[in-house]
Short mmCIF file of C-alpha atoms in Angstrom, two decimals:
data_model
loop_
_atom_site.label_atom_id
_atom_site.label_comp_id
_atom_site.label_asym_id
_atom_site.label_seq_id
_atom_site.Cartn_x
_atom_site.Cartn_y
_atom_site.Cartn_z
CA MET A 1 159.07 197.97 133.40
CA PRO A 2 156.60 196.97 130.66
CA VAL A 3 157.20 193.58 129.06
CA ASP A 4 157.13 193.55 125.27
CA ILE A 5 155.30 190.43 124.27
CA ASP A 6 154.63 190.06 120.74
CA ALA A 7 153.84 186.42 120.08
CA ALA A 8 152.91 187.05 116.33
CA ARG A 9 156.15 188.34 115.49
CA ALA A 10 157.86 185.64 117.50
CA ARG A 11 156.34 183.10 115.10
CA GLN A 12 157.03 184.85 111.93
CA THR A 13 160.84 185.46 112.61
CA SER A 14 161.69 182.48 114.98
CA ARG A 15 163.54 184.47 117.01
CA GLY A 16 161.09 185.02 120.17
CA PRO A 17 160.12 188.51 121.75
CA LEU A 18 163.04 190.03 123.39
CA SER A 19 161.87 191.35 126.87
CA ARG A 20 163.84 193.70 128.67
CA VAL A 21 163.26 192.56 132.24
CA MET A 22 166.35 192.69 133.91
CA PRO A 23 165.15 195.04 136.83
CA ARG A 24 162.07 192.95 137.39
CA ILE A 25 163.91 189.45 137.45
CA ALA A 26 166.60 190.86 140.05
CA ARG A 27 164.15 192.15 142.48
CA ASP A 28 161.95 189.19 142.44
CA PRO A 29 162.92 186.45 139.88
CA VAL A 30 160.15 183.82 140.83
CA ASN A 31 157.04 186.15 140.29
CA GLY A 32 158.97 188.18 137.60
CA LEU A 33 159.31 185.08 135.25
CA ALA A 34 155.71 184.06 136.22
CA GLU A 35 154.18 187.58 135.34
CA ILE A 36 156.06 187.29 131.76
CA GLY A 37 154.87 183.71 131.32
CA MET A 38 151.21 184.63 132.16
CA ARG A 39 151.40 187.89 129.96
CA ALA A 40 152.75 185.63 127.11
CA GLY A 41 149.80 183.24 127.19
CA GLY A 42 152.21 180.40 127.16
CA GLU A 43 154.06 181.31 124.02
CA VAL A 44 157.77 180.91 124.01
CA VAL A 45 159.37 184.10 125.32
CA ARG A 46 163.00 185.20 124.88
CA LEU A 47 164.32 187.46 127.87
CA LYS A 48 166.81 190.08 127.06
CA LEU A 49 169.15 190.06 130.22
CA GLY A 50 172.00 191.81 129.11
CA LEU A 51 174.23 189.40 127.03
CA PHE A 52 172.16 186.60 128.63
CA ARG A 53 169.11 185.70 126.20
CA PRO A 54 167.42 182.55 127.85
CA TYR A 55 163.97 181.13 126.49
CA LEU A 56 161.13 181.06 128.88
CA VAL A 57 158.90 177.87 128.11
CA THR A 58 155.53 177.89 129.95
CA HIS A 59 152.89 176.26 127.64
CA PRO A 60 152.24 172.61 128.84
CA ASP A 61 152.76 171.06 125.36
CA HIS A 62 156.21 172.96 125.04
CA VAL A 63 157.21 171.92 128.43
CA GLN A 64 156.11 168.09 127.70
CA HIS A 65 158.34 168.47 124.43
CA VAL A 66 161.55 169.85 126.38
CA LEU A 67 161.24 167.56 129.37
CA ARG A 68 159.91 164.31 127.73
CA GLY A 69 159.36 164.60 123.68
CA ASN A 70 162.90 165.62 122.92
CA TRP A 71 164.58 165.63 126.37
CA THR A 72 167.88 164.39 125.13
CA ASN A 73 168.25 167.80 123.41
CA TYR A 74 167.82 169.57 126.36
CA THR A 75 170.71 168.84 129.22
CA ARG A 76 171.02 169.78 132.80
CA GLN A 77 174.20 171.84 131.80
CA GLY A 78 175.08 175.24 131.65
CA MET A 79 175.71 178.46 133.55
CA PHE A 80 172.76 177.79 136.01
CA TRP A 81 173.75 174.44 136.84
CA LYS A 82 177.47 175.24 137.42
CA PRO A 83 177.07 176.67 141.05
CA LEU A 84 174.75 173.83 142.05
CA ASN A 85 177.04 171.04 140.78
CA ARG A 86 179.54 172.15 143.29
CA LEU A 87 177.09 170.52 145.89
CA LEU A 88 175.36 168.11 143.89
CA GLY A 89 178.07 166.58 141.72
CA ALA A 90 177.79 163.93 139.21
CA GLY A 91 174.83 161.77 140.15
CA ILE A 92 171.05 161.77 139.83
CA LEU A 93 170.73 165.49 139.46
CA SER A 94 173.30 165.60 136.65
CA ASP A 95 173.35 164.30 133.11
CA GLY A 96 175.32 162.04 130.71
CA PRO A 97 176.73 158.41 131.65
CA ALA A 98 176.80 159.31 135.57
CA TRP A 99 173.22 160.15 135.66
CA GLU A 100 172.22 157.11 133.43
CA SER A 101 174.08 154.77 135.97
CA SER A 102 172.66 156.50 139.17
CA ARG A 103 169.12 156.61 137.63
CA LYS A 104 169.22 152.85 136.79
CA ILE A 105 170.50 152.04 140.50
CA LEU A 106 168.03 154.46 142.45
CA GLN A 107 164.98 153.93 140.19
CA SER A 108 164.97 150.23 141.61
CA LEU A 109 165.04 151.62 145.13
CA PHE A 110 162.55 154.42 145.08
CA THR A 111 159.66 152.16 144.17
CA ALA A 112 156.22 152.39 145.59
CA LYS A 113 156.83 148.98 147.12
CA TYR A 114 160.31 149.69 148.57
CA ILE A 115 159.02 152.97 150.29
CA ALA A 116 155.97 151.22 151.54
CA SER A 117 158.39 148.52 153.28
CA LEU A 118 159.82 151.73 155.20
CA ALA A 119 156.65 153.43 156.11
CA GLY A 120 156.63 151.88 159.83
CA VAL A 121 160.04 153.30 160.51
CA VAL A 122 159.38 156.49 158.87
CA ALA A 123 156.10 156.79 160.90
CA ARG A 124 157.82 155.92 164.21
CA THR A 125 160.50 158.44 163.35
CA VAL A 126 158.10 161.43 162.74
CA ASP A 127 156.20 160.67 165.61
CA GLN A 128 159.04 160.91 168.10
CA ARG A 129 160.35 163.96 166.47
CA ILE A 130 157.27 165.73 166.52
CA ALA A 131 156.37 164.86 170.08
CA GLU A 132 159.64 166.94 170.78
CA LEU A 133 157.49 169.99 170.17
CA GLU A 134 155.16 169.28 173.09
CA GLU A 135 157.51 171.87 175.07
CA HIS A 136 156.62 174.64 173.06
CA ALA A 137 152.90 174.03 173.16
CA ARG A 138 153.35 173.81 176.85
CA SER A 139 155.35 177.03 177.19
CA GLY A 140 153.73 179.03 174.40
CA ARG A 141 157.05 179.59 172.93
CA PRO A 142 156.65 180.30 168.97
CA VAL A 143 158.46 178.02 166.56
CA ASP A 144 160.17 178.83 163.24
CA ALA A 145 158.17 176.66 160.75
CA ALA A 146 160.78 176.57 158.12
CA HIS A 147 163.34 175.28 160.85
CA GLU A 148 160.78 172.83 162.55
CA MET A 149 159.31 171.42 159.23
CA ALA A 150 163.00 170.95 157.77
CA ALA A 151 164.11 169.22 161.34
CA VAL A 152 161.25 166.73 161.30
CA VAL A 153 161.81 165.84 157.51
CA ASN A 154 165.29 165.62 157.92
CA GLN A 155 164.95 163.05 160.55
CA SER A 156 162.88 160.87 158.37
CA THR A 157 164.94 161.41 155.33
CA VAL A 158 168.24 160.55 156.83
CA ARG A 159 166.58 157.38 158.45
CA VAL A 160 165.63 156.19 155.02
CA LEU A 161 169.02 157.36 153.50
CA PHE A 162 171.37 156.42 156.36
CA GLY A 163 169.41 154.10 158.60
CA ASP A 164 171.19 154.23 162.15
CA ARG A 165 174.42 155.02 160.77
CA ILE A 166 174.47 158.80 161.34
CA SER A 167 174.32 160.58 164.61
CA ARG A 168 171.41 163.25 165.33
CA ARG A 169 173.96 165.88 165.71
CA ASP A 170 175.53 165.00 162.08
CA SER A 171 172.05 164.97 160.59
CA GLU A 172 171.33 168.36 161.95
CA ARG A 173 174.79 169.47 160.62
CA LEU A 174 173.69 168.05 157.23
CA MET A 175 170.42 170.01 157.28
CA SER A 176 172.02 173.42 158.18
CA ALA A 177 174.65 172.84 155.55
CA TYR A 178 172.05 172.48 152.75
CA HIS A 179 170.16 175.61 154.07
CA ALA A 180 173.28 177.53 154.00
CA ALA A 181 174.29 176.43 150.62
CA ASP A 182 170.79 177.46 149.31
CA ALA A 183 170.99 180.84 150.69
CA ALA A 184 174.65 181.20 149.65
CA VAL A 185 174.10 180.36 145.91
CA THR A 186 171.59 183.22 145.22
CA PHE A 187 173.91 185.49 143.75
CA ARG A 188 175.47 182.85 141.48
CA LEU A 189 171.83 181.84 140.17
CA LEU A 190 170.81 185.42 139.58
CA MET A 191 174.00 186.51 137.91
CA PRO A 192 174.88 183.08 136.29
CA PHE A 193 176.95 184.78 133.57
CA MET A 194 179.30 186.16 136.43
CA PRO A 195 182.96 184.38 135.67
CA TYR A 196 184.14 182.15 138.70
CA ALA A 197 187.49 183.99 138.71
CA PHE A 198 185.70 186.74 140.44
CA ARG A 199 184.63 186.25 144.04
CA VAL A 200 180.79 187.25 144.52
CA PRO A 201 178.91 187.44 147.89
CA GLY A 202 177.96 183.88 149.10
CA ASP A 203 180.91 181.93 147.54
CA ARG A 204 182.79 181.21 150.56
CA ALA A 205 179.82 180.44 152.69
CA PHE A 206 178.73 177.96 149.80
CA MET A 207 182.10 176.17 149.76
CA ASP A 208 181.91 175.93 153.56
CA ALA A 209 178.68 174.57 153.46
CA VAL A 210 179.72 171.81 150.80
CA GLY A 211 182.89 171.06 153.02
CA THR A 212 180.39 170.26 155.87
CA VAL A 213 178.23 167.83 153.74
CA ASP A 214 181.30 166.22 152.62
CA ASP A 215 182.44 165.82 156.46
CA VAL A 216 179.21 164.20 157.25
CA VAL A 217 178.62 162.19 154.37
CA PHE A 218 181.92 160.41 153.29
CA PRO A 219 182.59 158.75 156.78
CA VAL A 220 178.91 157.16 156.47
CA ILE A 221 179.82 155.53 153.23
CA ARG A 222 183.00 154.26 154.47
CA ALA A 223 181.28 152.79 157.64
CA ALA A 224 178.63 151.11 155.31
CA ARG A 225 181.44 149.56 153.30
CA GLU A 226 183.32 148.30 156.34
CA ARG A 227 179.82 147.29 158.28
CA PRO A 228 177.29 146.45 155.60
CA GLU A 229 175.16 144.28 158.04
CA ALA A 230 174.46 147.22 160.13
CA ASP A 231 170.81 148.08 160.28
CA ASP A 232 170.04 145.03 158.15
CA GLY A 233 171.23 146.85 155.11
CA LEU A 234 167.75 148.39 154.77
CA ASP A 235 168.91 152.01 154.03
CA VAL A 236 169.86 153.68 150.61
CA VAL A 237 173.55 154.08 151.39
CA SER A 238 173.94 150.21 152.02
CA ALA A 239 172.05 149.23 148.63
CA LEU A 240 174.50 152.10 146.71
CA CYS A 241 177.68 150.53 148.26
CA ARG A 242 176.32 146.95 147.18
CA ALA A 243 175.60 148.18 143.57
CA ARG A 244 177.72 147.80 140.53
CA GLY A 245 178.18 150.32 137.85
CA ALA A 246 177.68 149.85 134.04
CA ASP A 247 181.21 148.13 133.82
CA GLY A 248 180.17 145.78 136.71
CA ARG A 249 182.74 147.24 139.20
CA PRO A 250 181.89 148.46 142.65
CA ARG A 251 181.14 152.44 142.36
CA ASP A 252 183.47 154.68 144.25
CA ASP A 253 182.90 156.84 147.36
CA ARG A 254 182.49 159.99 145.18
CA GLN A 255 179.74 158.56 143.11
CA ILE A 256 177.96 157.21 146.02
CA ARG A 257 178.56 160.55 147.84
CA ASP A 258 176.82 162.58 145.07
CA ASP A 259 173.81 160.31 144.81
CA LEU A 260 173.26 160.61 148.35
CA VAL A 261 173.63 164.48 148.50
CA SER A 262 171.17 164.90 145.43
CA VAL A 263 168.53 162.50 146.73
CA TYR A 264 168.69 164.10 150.18
CA ALA A 265 168.21 167.52 148.50
CA ALA A 266 165.14 166.31 146.29
CA ALA A 267 163.54 164.27 149.07
CA SER A 268 163.99 166.50 152.19
CA GLU A 269 164.25 169.96 151.02
CA THR A 270 161.02 169.79 148.73
CA THR A 271 159.06 167.87 151.59
CA ALA A 272 160.25 170.82 154.15
CA THR A 273 159.64 173.67 151.77
CA THR A 274 155.86 172.48 150.89
CA LEU A 275 155.14 172.11 154.70
CA THR A 276 156.48 175.45 155.36
CA TRP A 277 153.94 177.36 152.84
CA LEU A 278 151.07 174.99 154.18
CA TRP A 279 150.61 177.14 157.34
CA PRO A 280 150.14 180.22 155.88
CA GLU A 281 147.57 178.78 153.20
CA LEU A 282 145.64 177.23 155.88
CA ASP A 283 145.64 180.36 158.09
CA ALA A 284 144.18 182.38 155.03
CA HIS A 285 141.66 179.64 154.26
CA PRO A 286 139.96 178.64 157.57
CA GLU A 287 137.29 176.64 155.76
CA VAL A 288 140.25 174.41 154.35
CA ALA A 289 141.81 174.20 157.74
CA ALA A 290 138.53 172.95 159.44
CA LYS A 291 138.11 170.37 156.64
CA LEU A 292 141.71 169.09 156.94
CA TYR A 293 141.48 169.00 160.57
CA ALA A 294 138.45 167.08 160.81
CA GLU A 295 139.57 164.48 158.49
CA ILE A 296 142.68 163.96 160.60
CA GLU A 297 140.59 163.70 163.68
CA ARG A 298 138.37 161.04 162.08
CA VAL A 299 141.17 159.17 160.58
CA VAL A 300 143.70 159.36 163.35
CA GLY A 301 141.92 160.09 166.44
CA THR A 302 143.95 160.30 169.41
CA GLY A 303 146.84 157.53 168.63
CA PRO A 304 149.82 157.90 166.69
CA VAL A 305 149.57 158.34 162.98
CA LEU A 306 150.14 154.98 161.28
CA PRO A 307 151.12 154.14 157.46
CA SER A 308 147.62 152.47 157.25
CA HIS A 309 146.27 155.93 157.85
CA VAL A 310 147.76 157.69 154.74
CA PRO A 311 145.46 156.18 152.20
CA GLU A 312 142.53 157.36 154.14
CA LEU A 313 144.05 161.00 154.15
CA ARG A 314 142.43 162.15 150.72
CA TYR A 315 141.71 165.58 151.62
CA THR A 316 145.07 165.97 153.15
CA LYS A 317 146.81 164.82 150.16
CA MET A 318 144.54 167.43 147.97
CA VAL A 319 145.57 170.16 150.22
CA LEU A 320 149.31 169.34 149.80
CA GLN A 321 148.95 169.04 145.82
CA GLU A 322 147.25 172.63 145.84
CA VAL A 323 150.12 173.90 147.91
CA MET A 324 152.70 172.30 145.39
CA ARG A 325 150.70 174.01 142.75
CA LEU A 326 151.13 177.36 143.98
CA HIS A 327 154.30 177.01 145.67
CA PRO A 328 156.42 174.31 143.93
CA ALA A 329 159.83 173.77 145.84
CA GLY A 330 161.64 173.43 142.55
CA TRP A 331 160.43 176.43 140.93
CA LEU A 332 162.79 176.71 138.17
CA PHE A 333 164.23 173.82 135.72
CA PRO A 334 166.87 175.15 133.58
CA ARG A 335 168.16 173.49 130.40
CA MET A 336 170.74 173.96 127.72
CA ALA A 337 169.77 173.19 124.13
CA VAL A 338 172.28 170.77 122.56
CA GLU A 339 171.05 171.58 118.72
CA ASP A 340 168.96 174.18 117.20
CA GLU A 341 165.15 173.19 116.87
CA THR A 342 161.78 175.11 116.93
CA VAL A 343 159.60 175.05 119.94
CA GLY A 344 156.09 176.47 119.57
CA GLY A 345 157.12 178.14 116.44
CA VAL A 346 160.25 179.86 117.96
CA ARG A 347 163.62 179.15 117.02
CA VAL A 348 165.92 177.95 119.94
CA ARG A 349 169.39 178.26 119.09
CA ALA A 350 172.09 175.35 120.22
CA GLY A 351 173.90 176.44 123.40
CA SER A 352 171.00 178.56 124.65
CA MET A 353 169.36 178.47 128.11
CA VAL A 354 165.62 177.34 128.31
CA LEU A 355 164.08 178.14 131.47
CA ILE A 356 161.03 175.87 132.66
CA SER A 357 158.98 177.34 135.54
CA PRO A 358 156.26 174.86 137.22
CA TYR A 359 155.54 178.20 139.30
CA ALA A 360 154.72 180.01 135.95
CA THR A 361 152.89 177.20 134.30
CA HIS A 362 150.81 176.53 137.29
CA ARG A 363 149.51 180.08 137.16
CA LEU A 364 148.27 180.05 133.46
CA GLU A 365 144.78 180.90 133.21
CA GLU A 366 144.33 179.09 129.81
CA PHE A 367 144.79 175.74 131.80
CA TRP A 368 143.77 176.74 135.31
CA ASP A 369 140.26 178.17 136.32
CA ARG A 370 141.10 181.08 139.19
CA PRO A 371 144.82 180.23 138.93
CA LEU A 372 145.93 182.56 141.70
CA GLU A 373 143.27 180.95 144.16
CA PHE A 374 144.28 178.25 146.79
CA ASP A 375 141.49 175.57 146.22
CA PRO A 376 142.21 171.80 147.10
CA GLU A 377 139.06 170.95 145.33
CA ARG A 378 140.87 171.03 142.10
CA PHE A 379 142.56 167.79 142.99
CA SER A 380 139.32 165.89 144.05
CA PRO A 381 139.08 162.34 142.77
CA ASP A 382 135.61 163.11 141.95
CA ASP A 383 136.67 165.87 139.42
CA GLN A 384 136.64 163.98 136.23
CA ARG A 385 138.08 167.06 134.15
CA ARG A 386 141.10 165.93 132.26
CA ARG A 387 143.98 168.07 132.83
CA HIS A 388 147.14 168.23 130.64
CA ARG A 389 149.86 166.34 132.08
CA TYR A 390 152.38 168.92 132.04
CA ALA A 391 149.88 171.75 133.28
CA TYR A 392 150.85 170.16 136.69
CA PHE A 393 154.47 168.98 137.30
CA PRO A 394 155.97 169.84 140.66
CA PHE A 395 158.07 166.85 140.45
CA GLY A 396 159.39 167.46 137.02
CA GLY A 397 158.66 164.96 133.95
CA GLY A 398 160.19 162.72 131.66
CA ALA A 399 163.17 160.87 132.11
CA HIS A 400 164.65 163.11 134.94
CA GLN A 401 161.33 163.04 136.89
CA CYS A 402 161.96 163.27 140.70
CA LEU A 403 162.66 159.77 142.21
CA GLY A 404 161.32 161.01 145.57
CA GLN A 405 157.68 161.30 144.51
CA HIS A 406 156.53 158.28 146.36
CA LEU A 407 158.65 159.29 149.46
CA PHE A 408 156.90 162.68 149.43
CA TYR A 409 153.09 161.27 149.40
CA MET A 410 153.95 159.03 152.22
CA ASP A 411 155.92 161.51 154.41
CA ALA A 412 154.07 164.65 154.01
CA PRO A 413 150.69 163.19 154.95
CA LEU A 414 152.24 161.60 157.93
CA MET A 415 153.78 164.69 159.10
CA VAL A 416 150.60 167.03 158.54
CA ALA A 417 148.54 164.22 160.48
CA SER A 418 151.03 163.97 163.36
CA ILE A 419 151.24 167.62 163.81
CA VAL A 420 147.49 168.17 163.52
CA SER A 421 146.68 165.33 165.77
CA ARG A 422 148.71 166.91 168.48
CA PHE A 423 148.34 170.83 167.84
CA ARG A 424 146.56 173.55 166.02
CA PRO A 425 149.45 175.74 164.61
CA ALA A 426 148.49 179.27 164.85
CA LEU A 427 150.28 181.92 162.65
CA LEU A 428 152.08 184.59 164.27
CA SER A 429 153.78 186.20 161.33
CA ARG A 430 152.21 188.89 159.22
CA GLY A 431 151.89 188.38 155.23
CA PRO A 432 151.95 188.56 152.67
CA PHE A 433 154.46 185.83 152.00
CA THR A 434 156.60 186.01 149.15
CA PRO A 435 159.26 183.80 147.44
CA ALA A 436 162.61 184.42 148.14
CA PRO A 437 165.27 184.60 145.59
CA THR A 438 166.88 181.15 146.25
CA ALA A 439 167.33 177.96 144.50
CA LEU A 440 164.23 176.29 146.44
CA LEU A 441 161.01 178.03 146.76
CA ARG A 442 161.43 179.32 150.39
CA PRO A 443 159.22 182.13 151.84
CA ARG A 444 160.82 185.20 152.10
CA GLY A 445 161.02 186.25 155.94
CA LYS A 446 159.98 184.11 158.85
CA VAL A 447 156.86 181.90 159.11
CA GLU A 448 156.38 181.76 163.02
CA LEU A 449 153.84 179.66 164.51
CA ARG A 450 152.28 179.19 167.99
CA LEU A 451 151.34 175.37 168.71
CA LEU A 452 148.25 175.15 170.54
CA PRO A 453 147.42 171.70 172.07
CA ALA A 454 144.59 170.25 169.87
CA GLU A 455 142.13 169.46 172.85
CA HIS A 456 142.47 173.37 173.78
CA ALA A 457 142.09 174.70 170.51
CA ALA A 458 138.78 172.51 169.79
CA ARG A 459 137.41 174.77 172.45
CA GLY A 460 138.57 178.00 171.13
CA PRO A 461 141.16 180.42 172.42
CA ARG A 462 141.22 181.06 176.33
#
């Protein structure tokens, strides 16, 4: 259905153009919103989705205003957050006093210095988990990239959050529960106005997944309180158990649970999703893959990947940044306006939902040259062109910027280098790869790989 974008009228009336786009959004919400944002050229757009009329904000100036300039007027509340809150609770991904308390505690943990202190442990964990893929390379059995990337990331994230306090079986239960919850919440996210008095597809599976998460996390918290000396206390759960709230009292188990569940989602799911999209992009751009492989061979050689290698993996970082530009794991940041105000000449009414999509903003040709093309050179340190701070924001921005950013830039290059130093992943699935309508930007369909031993791949296929 054509999108009626009338930016001039929007400025004059302060109402924003109303776009009847329900069918397009329902079929493909990710690209549907991006298409509207691109056709509007960054103007604020009001969408007509039945009784639901949110504002779509894509221009970097407007994004900066909502996420940073006047962020207190745009809260993480409302119909889009309600289904997720049943999983995430009132922690670092919420708002208000609970968020303020969590942010203060966790911000002191997720510093570059703290993450660097865990680098050795993370590198060994990644190396051990990726070594388990050798059997796939020997047998030629395909691997599901989404599952294997999530499994590797899960091990390293669990090590940072829980130390040695959680079993391999429980860590895998936790990963599976998150994936089940992400898939099950789709209907609620697409139909956020549907009353909770009515059961919709996915409700039962979502609550079952939340129950599994609780079954895994609460016992770990209780064990950390009883045995604070375990693992030398160098894990996040130990630090959260030692921390005090704003009133000076210890935080209760529910508060700690909500923070752990939220940080796990932000750290592990973002990294795993980015690494899943990496392989189709490398397959589609062999010149990028060749340059990436050459860098890793030069920096790492035949030995295990070490934390000291990460700063030298400059092109690897550029590739990951470009993957996150085209495929940001957190593709939608919904906010609810507390008070009326004007954004980009458009009156935003109190109580309305404001939708911010990095996926859409990262595709605006007003701010990106050839925005739909995959080109890691955009992020070259030698490129001195200044870019608007909010033209690229895969980790959000402002007071709610993702705390897992430092962990990602240590974890993800370690994982890519560990995989490539052993294997040459060959894509078996046929594209095109499009986003699934889930809370995280997962590919629709399976991304299947065959792992060729790196030394054989260097000589070409046999």
